[in-house]
PDB file of C-alpha atoms in Angstrom:
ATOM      1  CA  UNK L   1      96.338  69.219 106.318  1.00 61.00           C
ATOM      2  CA  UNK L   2      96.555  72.400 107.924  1.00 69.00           C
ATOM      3  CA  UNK L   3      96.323  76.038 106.626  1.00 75.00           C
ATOM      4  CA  UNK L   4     100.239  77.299 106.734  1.00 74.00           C
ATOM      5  CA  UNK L   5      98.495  81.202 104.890  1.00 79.00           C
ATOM      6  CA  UNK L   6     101.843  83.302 103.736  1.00 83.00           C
ATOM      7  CA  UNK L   7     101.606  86.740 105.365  1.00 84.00           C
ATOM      8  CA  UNK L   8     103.507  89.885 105.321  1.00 90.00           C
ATOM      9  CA  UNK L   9     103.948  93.335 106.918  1.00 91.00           C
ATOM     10  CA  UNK L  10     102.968  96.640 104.437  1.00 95.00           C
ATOM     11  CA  UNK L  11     100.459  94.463 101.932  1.00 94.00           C
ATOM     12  CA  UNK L  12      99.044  97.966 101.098  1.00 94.00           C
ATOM     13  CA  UNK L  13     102.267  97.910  98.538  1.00 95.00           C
ATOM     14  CA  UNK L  14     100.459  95.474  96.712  1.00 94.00           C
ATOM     15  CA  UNK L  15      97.736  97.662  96.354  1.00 94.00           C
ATOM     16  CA  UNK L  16      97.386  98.586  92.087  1.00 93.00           C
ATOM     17  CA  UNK L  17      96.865 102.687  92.765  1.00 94.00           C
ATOM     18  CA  UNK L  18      95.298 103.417  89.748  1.00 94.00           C
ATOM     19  CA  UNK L  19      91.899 102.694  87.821  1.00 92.00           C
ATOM     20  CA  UNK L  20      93.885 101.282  84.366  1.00 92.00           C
ATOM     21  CA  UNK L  21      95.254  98.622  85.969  1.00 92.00           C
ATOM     22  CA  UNK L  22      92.149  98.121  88.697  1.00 91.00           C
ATOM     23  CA  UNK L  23      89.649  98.053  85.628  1.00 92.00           C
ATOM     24  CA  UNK L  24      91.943  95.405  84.227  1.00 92.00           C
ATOM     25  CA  UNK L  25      92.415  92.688  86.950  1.00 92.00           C
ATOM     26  CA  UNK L  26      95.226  94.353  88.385  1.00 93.00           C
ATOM     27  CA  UNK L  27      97.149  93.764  85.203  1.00 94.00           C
ATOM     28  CA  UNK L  28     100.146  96.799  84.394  1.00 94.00           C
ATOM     29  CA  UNK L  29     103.018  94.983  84.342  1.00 96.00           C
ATOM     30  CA  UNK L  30     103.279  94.261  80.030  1.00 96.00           C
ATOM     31  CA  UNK L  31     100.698  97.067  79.103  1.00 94.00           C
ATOM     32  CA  UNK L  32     101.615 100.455  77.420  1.00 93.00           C
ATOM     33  CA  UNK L  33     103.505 102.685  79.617  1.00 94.00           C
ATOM     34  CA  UNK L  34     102.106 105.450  81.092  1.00 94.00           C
ATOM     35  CA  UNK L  35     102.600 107.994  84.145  1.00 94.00           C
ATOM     36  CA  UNK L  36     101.757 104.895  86.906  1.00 95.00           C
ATOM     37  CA  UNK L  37     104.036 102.659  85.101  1.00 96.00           C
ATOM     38  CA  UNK L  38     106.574 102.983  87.883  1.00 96.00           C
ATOM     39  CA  UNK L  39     103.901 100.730  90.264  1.00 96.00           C
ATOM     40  CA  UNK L  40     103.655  97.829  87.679  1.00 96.00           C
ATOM     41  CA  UNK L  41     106.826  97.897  85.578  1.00 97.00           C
ATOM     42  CA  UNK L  42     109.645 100.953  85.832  1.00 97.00           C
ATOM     43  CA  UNK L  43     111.458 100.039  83.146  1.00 97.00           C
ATOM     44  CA  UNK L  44     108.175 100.443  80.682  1.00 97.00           C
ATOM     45  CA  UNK L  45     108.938 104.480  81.522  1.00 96.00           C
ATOM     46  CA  UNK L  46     111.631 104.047  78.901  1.00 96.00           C
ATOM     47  CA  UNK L  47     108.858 103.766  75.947  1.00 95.00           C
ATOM     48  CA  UNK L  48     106.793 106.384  76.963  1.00 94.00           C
ATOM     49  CA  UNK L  49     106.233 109.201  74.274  1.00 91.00           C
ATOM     50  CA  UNK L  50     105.678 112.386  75.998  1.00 92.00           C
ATOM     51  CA  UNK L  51     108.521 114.009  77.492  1.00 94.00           C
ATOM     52  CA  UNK L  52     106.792 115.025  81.111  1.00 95.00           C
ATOM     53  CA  UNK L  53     103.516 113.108  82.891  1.00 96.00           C
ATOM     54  CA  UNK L  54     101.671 113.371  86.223  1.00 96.00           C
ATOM     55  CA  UNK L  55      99.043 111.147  87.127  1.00 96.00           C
ATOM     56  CA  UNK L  56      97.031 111.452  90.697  1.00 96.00           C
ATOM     57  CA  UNK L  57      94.311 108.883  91.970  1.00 95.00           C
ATOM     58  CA  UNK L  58      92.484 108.531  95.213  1.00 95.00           C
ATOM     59  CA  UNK L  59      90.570 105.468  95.726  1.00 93.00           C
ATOM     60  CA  UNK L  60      88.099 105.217  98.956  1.00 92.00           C
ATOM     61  CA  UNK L  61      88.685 101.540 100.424  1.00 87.00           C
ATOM     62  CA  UNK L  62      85.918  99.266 101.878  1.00 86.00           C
ATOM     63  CA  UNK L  63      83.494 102.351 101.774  1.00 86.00           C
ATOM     64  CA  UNK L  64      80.425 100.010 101.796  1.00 89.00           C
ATOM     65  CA  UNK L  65      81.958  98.976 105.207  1.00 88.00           C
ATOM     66  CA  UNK L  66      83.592 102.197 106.704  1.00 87.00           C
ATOM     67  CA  UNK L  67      83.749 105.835 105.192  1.00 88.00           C
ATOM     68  CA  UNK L  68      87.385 106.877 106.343  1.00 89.00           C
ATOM     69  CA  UNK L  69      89.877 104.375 104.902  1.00 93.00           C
ATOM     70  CA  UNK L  70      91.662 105.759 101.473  1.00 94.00           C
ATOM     71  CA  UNK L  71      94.290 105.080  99.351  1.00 95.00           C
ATOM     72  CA  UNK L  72      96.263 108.047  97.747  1.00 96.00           C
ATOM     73  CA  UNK L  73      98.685 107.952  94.789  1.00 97.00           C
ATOM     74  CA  UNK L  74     100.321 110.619  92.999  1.00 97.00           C
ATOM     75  CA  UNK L  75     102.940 110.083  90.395  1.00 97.00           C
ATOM     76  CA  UNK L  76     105.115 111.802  87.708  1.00 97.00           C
ATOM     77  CA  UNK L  77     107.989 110.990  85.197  1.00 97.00           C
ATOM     78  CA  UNK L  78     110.272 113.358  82.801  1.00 97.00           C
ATOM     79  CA  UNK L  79     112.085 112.109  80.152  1.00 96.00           C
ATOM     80  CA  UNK L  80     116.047 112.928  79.758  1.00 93.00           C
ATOM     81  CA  UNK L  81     117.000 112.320  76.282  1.00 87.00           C
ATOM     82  CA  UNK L  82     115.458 109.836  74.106  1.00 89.00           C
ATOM     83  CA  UNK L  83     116.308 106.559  75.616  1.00 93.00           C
ATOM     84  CA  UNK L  84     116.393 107.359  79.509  1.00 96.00           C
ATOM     85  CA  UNK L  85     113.451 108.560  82.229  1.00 97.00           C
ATOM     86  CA  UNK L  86     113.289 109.629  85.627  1.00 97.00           C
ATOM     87  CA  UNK L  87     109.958 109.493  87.448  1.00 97.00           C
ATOM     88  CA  UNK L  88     108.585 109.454  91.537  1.00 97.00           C
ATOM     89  CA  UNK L  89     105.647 108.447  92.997  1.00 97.00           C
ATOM     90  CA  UNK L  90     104.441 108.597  96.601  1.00 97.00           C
ATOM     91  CA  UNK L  91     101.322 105.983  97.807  1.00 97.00           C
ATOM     92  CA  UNK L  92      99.744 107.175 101.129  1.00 97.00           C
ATOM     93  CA  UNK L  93      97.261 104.605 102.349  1.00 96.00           C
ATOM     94  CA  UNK L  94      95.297 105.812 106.167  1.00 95.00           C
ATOM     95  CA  UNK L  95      93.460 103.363 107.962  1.00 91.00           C
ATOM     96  CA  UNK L  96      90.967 105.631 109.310  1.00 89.00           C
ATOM     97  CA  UNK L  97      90.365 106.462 112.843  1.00 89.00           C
ATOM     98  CA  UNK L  98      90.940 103.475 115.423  1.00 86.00           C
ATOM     99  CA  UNK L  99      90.427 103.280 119.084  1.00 85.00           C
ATOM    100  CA  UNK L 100      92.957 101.707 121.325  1.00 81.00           C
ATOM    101  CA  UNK L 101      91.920  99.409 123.811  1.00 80.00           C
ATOM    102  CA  UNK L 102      94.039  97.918 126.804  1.00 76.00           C
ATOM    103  CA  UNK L 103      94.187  94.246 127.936  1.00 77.00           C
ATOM    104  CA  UNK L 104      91.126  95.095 130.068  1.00 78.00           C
ATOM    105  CA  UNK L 105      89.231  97.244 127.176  1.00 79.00           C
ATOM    106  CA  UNK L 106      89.459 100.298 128.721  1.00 80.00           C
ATOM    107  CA  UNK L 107      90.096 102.961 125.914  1.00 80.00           C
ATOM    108  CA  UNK L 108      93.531 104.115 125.332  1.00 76.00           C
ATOM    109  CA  UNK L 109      93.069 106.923 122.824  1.00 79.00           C
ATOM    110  CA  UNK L 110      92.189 107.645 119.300  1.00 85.00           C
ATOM    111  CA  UNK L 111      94.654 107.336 116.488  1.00 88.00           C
ATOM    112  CA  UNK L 112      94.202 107.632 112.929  1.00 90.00           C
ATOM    113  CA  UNK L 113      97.148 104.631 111.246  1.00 93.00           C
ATOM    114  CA  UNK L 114      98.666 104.794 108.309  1.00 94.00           C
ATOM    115  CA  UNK L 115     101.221 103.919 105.818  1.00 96.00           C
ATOM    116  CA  UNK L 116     103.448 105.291 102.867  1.00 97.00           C
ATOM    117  CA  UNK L 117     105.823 104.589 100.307  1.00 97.00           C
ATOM    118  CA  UNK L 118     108.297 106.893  98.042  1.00 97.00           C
ATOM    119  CA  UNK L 119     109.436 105.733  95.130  1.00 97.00           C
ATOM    120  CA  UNK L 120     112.333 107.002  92.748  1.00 97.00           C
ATOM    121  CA  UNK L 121     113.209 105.011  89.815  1.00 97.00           C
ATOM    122  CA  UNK L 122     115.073 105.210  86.552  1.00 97.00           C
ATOM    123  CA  UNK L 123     114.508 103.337  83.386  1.00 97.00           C
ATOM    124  CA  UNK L 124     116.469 103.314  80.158  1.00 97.00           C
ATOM    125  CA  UNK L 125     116.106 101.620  76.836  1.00 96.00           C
ATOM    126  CA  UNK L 126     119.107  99.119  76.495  1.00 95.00           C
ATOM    127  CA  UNK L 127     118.561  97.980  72.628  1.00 94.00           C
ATOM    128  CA  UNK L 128     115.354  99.155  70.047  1.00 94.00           C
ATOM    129  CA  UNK L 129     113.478  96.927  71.515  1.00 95.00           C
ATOM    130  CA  UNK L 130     114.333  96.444  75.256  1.00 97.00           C
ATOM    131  CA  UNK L 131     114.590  98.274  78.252  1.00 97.00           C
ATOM    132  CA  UNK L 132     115.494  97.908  82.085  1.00 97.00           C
ATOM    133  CA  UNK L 133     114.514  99.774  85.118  1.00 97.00           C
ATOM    134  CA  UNK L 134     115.115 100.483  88.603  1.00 97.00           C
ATOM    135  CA  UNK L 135     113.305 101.869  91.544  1.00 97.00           C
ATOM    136  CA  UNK L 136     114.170 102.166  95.289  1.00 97.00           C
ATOM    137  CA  UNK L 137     111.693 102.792  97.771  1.00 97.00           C
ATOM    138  CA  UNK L 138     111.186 104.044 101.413  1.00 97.00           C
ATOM    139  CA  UNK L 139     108.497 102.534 103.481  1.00 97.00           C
ATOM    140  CA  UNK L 140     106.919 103.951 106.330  1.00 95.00           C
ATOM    141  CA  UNK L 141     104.102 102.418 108.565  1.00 94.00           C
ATOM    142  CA  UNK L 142     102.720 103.704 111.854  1.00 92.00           C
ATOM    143  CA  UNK L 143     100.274 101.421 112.958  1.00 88.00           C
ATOM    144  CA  UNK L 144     100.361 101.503 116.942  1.00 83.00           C
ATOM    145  CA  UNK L 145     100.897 105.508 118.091  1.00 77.00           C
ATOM    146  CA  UNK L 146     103.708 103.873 120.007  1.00 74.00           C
ATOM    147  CA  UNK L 147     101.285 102.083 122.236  1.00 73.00           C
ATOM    148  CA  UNK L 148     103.021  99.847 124.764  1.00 69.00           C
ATOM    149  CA  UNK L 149     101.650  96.284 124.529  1.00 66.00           C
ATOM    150  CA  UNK L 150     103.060  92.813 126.387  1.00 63.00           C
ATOM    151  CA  UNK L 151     105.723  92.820 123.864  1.00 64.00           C
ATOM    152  CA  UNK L 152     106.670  96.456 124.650  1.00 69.00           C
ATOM    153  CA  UNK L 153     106.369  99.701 123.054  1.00 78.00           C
ATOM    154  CA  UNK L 154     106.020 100.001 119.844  1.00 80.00           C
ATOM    155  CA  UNK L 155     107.345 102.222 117.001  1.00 88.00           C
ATOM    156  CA  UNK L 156     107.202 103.337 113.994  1.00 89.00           C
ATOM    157  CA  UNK L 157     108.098 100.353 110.915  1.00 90.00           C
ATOM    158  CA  UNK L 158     110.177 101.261 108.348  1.00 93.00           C
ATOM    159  CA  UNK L 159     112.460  99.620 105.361  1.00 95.00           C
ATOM    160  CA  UNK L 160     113.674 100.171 101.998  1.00 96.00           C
ATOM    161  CA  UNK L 161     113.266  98.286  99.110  1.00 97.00           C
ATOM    162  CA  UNK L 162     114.516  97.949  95.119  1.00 97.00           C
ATOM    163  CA  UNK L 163     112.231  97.151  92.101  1.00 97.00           C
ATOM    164  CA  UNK L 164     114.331  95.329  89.382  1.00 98.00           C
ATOM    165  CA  UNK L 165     112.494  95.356  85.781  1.00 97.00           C
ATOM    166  CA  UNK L 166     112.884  94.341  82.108  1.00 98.00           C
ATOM    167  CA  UNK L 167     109.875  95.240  79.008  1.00 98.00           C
ATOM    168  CA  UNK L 168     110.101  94.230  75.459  1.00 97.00           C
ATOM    169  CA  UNK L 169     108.665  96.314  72.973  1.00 96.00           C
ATOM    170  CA  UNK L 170     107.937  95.460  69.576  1.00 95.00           C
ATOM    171  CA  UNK L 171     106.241  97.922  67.100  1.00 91.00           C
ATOM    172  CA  UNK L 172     106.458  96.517  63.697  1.00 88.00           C
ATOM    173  CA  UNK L 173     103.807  93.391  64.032  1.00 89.00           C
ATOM    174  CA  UNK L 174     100.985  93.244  61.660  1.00 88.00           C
ATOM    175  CA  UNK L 175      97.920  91.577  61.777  1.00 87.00           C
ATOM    176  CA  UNK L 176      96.438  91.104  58.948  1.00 83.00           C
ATOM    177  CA  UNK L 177      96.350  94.501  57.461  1.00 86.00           C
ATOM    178  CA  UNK L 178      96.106  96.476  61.350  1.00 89.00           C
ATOM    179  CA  UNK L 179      99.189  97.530  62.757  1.00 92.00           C
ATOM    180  CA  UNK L 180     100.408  95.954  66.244  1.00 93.00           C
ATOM    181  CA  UNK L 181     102.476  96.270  69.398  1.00 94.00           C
ATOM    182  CA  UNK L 182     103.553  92.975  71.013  1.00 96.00           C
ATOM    183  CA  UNK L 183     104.935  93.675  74.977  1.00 96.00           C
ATOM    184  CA  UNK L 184     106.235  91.142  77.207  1.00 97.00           C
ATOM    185  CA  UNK L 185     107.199  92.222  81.019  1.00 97.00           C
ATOM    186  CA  UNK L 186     108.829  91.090  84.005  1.00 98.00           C
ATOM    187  CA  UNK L 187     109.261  92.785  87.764  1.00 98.00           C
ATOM    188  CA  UNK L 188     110.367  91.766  90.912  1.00 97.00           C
ATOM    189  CA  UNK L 189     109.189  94.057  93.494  1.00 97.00           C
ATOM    190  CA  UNK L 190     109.880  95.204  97.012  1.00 96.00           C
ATOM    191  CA  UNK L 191     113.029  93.632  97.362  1.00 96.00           C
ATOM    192  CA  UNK L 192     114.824  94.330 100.560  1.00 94.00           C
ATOM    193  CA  UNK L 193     114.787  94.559 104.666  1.00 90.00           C
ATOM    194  CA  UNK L 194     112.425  92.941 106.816  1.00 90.00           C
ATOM    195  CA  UNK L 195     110.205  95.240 108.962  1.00 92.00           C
ATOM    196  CA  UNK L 196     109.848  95.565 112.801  1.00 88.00           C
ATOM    197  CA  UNK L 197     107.225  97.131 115.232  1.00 86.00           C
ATOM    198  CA  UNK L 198     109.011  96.741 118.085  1.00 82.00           C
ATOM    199  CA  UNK L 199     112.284  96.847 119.533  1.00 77.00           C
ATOM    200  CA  UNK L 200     112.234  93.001 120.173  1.00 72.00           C
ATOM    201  CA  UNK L 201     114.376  90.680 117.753  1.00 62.00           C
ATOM    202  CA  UNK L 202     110.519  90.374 115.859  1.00 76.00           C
ATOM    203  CA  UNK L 203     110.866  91.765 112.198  1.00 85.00           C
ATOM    204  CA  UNK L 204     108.688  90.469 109.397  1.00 88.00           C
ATOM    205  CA  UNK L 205     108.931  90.168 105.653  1.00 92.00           C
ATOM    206  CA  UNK L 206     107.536  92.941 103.284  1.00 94.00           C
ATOM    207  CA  UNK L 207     105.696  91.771 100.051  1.00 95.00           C
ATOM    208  CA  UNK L 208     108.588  90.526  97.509  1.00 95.00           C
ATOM    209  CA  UNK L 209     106.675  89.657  94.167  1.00 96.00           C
ATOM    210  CA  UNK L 210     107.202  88.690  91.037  1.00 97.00           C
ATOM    211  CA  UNK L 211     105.197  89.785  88.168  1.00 96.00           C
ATOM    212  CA  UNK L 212     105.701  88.603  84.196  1.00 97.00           C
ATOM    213  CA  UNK L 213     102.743  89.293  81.802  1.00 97.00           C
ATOM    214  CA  UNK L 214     103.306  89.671  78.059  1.00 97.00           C
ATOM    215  CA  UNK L 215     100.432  92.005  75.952  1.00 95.00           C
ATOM    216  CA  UNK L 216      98.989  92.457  72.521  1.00 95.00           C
ATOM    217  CA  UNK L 217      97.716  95.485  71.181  1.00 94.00           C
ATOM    218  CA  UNK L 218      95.712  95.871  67.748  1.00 93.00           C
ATOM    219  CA  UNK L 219      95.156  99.074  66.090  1.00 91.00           C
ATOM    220  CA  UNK L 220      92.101  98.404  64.904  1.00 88.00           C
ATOM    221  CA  UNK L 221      91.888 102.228  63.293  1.00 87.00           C
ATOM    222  CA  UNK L 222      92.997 106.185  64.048  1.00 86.00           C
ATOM    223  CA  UNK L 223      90.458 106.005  66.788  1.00 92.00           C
ATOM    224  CA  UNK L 224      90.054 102.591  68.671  1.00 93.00           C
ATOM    225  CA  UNK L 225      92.398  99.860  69.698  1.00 92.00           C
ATOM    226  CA  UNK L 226      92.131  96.662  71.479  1.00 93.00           C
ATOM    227  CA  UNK L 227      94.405  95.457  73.953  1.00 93.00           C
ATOM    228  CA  UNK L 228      94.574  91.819  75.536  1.00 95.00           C
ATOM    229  CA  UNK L 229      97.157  90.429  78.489  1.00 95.00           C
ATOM    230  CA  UNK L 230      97.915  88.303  80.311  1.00 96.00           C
ATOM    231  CA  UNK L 231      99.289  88.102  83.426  1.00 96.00           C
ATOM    232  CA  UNK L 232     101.465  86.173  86.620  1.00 96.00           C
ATOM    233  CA  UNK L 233     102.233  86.829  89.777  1.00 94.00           C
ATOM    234  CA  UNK L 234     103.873  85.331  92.509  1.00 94.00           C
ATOM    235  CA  UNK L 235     104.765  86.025  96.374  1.00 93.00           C
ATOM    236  CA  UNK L 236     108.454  85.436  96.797  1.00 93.00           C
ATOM    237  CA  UNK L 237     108.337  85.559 100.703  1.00 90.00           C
ATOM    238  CA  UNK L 238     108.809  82.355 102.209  1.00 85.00           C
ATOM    239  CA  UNK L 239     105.950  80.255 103.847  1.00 81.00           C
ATOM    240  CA  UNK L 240     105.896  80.584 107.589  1.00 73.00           C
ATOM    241  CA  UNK L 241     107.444  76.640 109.121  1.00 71.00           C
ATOM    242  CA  UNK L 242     105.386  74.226 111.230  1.00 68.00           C
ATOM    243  CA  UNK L 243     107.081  73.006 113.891  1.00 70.00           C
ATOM    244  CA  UNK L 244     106.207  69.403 115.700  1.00 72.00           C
ATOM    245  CA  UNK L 245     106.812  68.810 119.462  1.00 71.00           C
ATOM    246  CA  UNK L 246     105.784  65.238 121.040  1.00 69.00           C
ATOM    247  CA  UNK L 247     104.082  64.604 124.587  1.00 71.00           C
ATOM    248  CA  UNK L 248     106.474  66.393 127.074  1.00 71.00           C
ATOM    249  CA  UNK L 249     106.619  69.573 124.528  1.00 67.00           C
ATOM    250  CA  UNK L 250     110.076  68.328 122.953  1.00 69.00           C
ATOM    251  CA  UNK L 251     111.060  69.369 119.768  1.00 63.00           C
ATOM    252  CA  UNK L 252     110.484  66.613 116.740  1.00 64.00           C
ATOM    253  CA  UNK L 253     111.091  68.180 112.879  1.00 61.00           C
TER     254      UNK L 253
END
């Protein structure tokens, strides 16, 4: 009966960067591709028409709450030949300014936290129709200004992490008389090292996920079309045990 909530370290990698997706429910991982395609779905790169792209967002966070938390996101791709694409992105998410407080709550200082993420990743088109990708990612997180707590000093968190992802893309569907696309997507995310504050044995997951959405888009005529998705996601980090002890504090299951 009790609450056993999964948690992670970095969750700001979960954040969706840009507006498309945001305006959709956070869906991006079976839409068309486009320059922040590398967030929701590398291997969609492979379908993208133009040969170059950039896209940048900034998105204020909780600003009805605080004025100095933001989320930055800039991102860019270039296409090598007709089947393969390169593209990097770089998230930079600050927490604002915090003060620091000792056990007493005497102030320890001002420090402004923050985390980041760069991305490379490389997607090709395996068949007409189907394409994989690949992107590896560094992770940084400074959280604590190396402020020594009861566990000791802290540092500086940092991993690295792979993105392995398949699209389908199907062009020649008609319905009715309107021309339509037909996408279906899968990506598992942030696969790779646990993360650690300190220099204690302490190191906690980052935010593996799973995401597989499939998409239908109508061209209704030269100038409108209408999309719909649908979408799945799922945490792959494991759910934090509960321990029982009896009476005298020994262990039971």
């Amino acid at each position: 009966g009790q609450v056993n909530t999964v948690t992670t370290a970095v969750p700001f990698l979960m954040i969706g960067p840009d507006s498309r997706a945001g305006a959709m429910g956070d869906a991006g991982v079976a839409t068309s591709p486009d320059a922040n395609s590398i967030h929701w779905n590398p291997a969609k790169l492979a379908f993208i028409d133009k040969k170059f792209g950039m896209s940048l967002s900034y998105t204020p966070w909780l600003r009805n709450l605080v004025n100095d938390i933001n989320l930055a996101y800039l991102t860019g791709y270039y296409k090598v030949g007709k089947d393969q694409t390169l593209a990097a992105s770089l998230k930079y998410f600050s927490l604002g300014d915090i003060t620091f407080t000792d056990i007493t709550g005497t102030e320890t200082g001002t420090f402004k936290p923050h985390e980041s993420a760069f991305d490379l990743a490389y997607a090709r088109k395996l068949s007409e129709n189907f394409s994989g990708g690949l992107a590896v990612r560094y992770i940084s997180s400074d959280l604590t200004n190396g402020q020594t707590t009861t566990s000791g000093t802290t540092k500086v968190g940092r991993s690295v992490a792979a993105d392995i992802s398949v699209f389908y893309n199907n062009e020649k569907i008609e319905i009715g008389d309107k021309k339509s696309v037909v996408n279906v997507g899968l990506n598992i995310s942030n696969i790779g090292a646990k993360i650690s504050y300190t220099e204690t044995a302490q190191r906690d997951f980052i935010p593996i996920n799973m995401r597989l959405g499939a998409g239908l888009k109508i061209l209704a005529d030269e100038y409108n079309t209408i999309t719909f998705t649908v979408e799945a996601g799922k945490l792959l980090t494991p759910t934090a045990p509960l321990y029982a002890y009896d009476s005298t504090g020994a262990f039971i299951y």
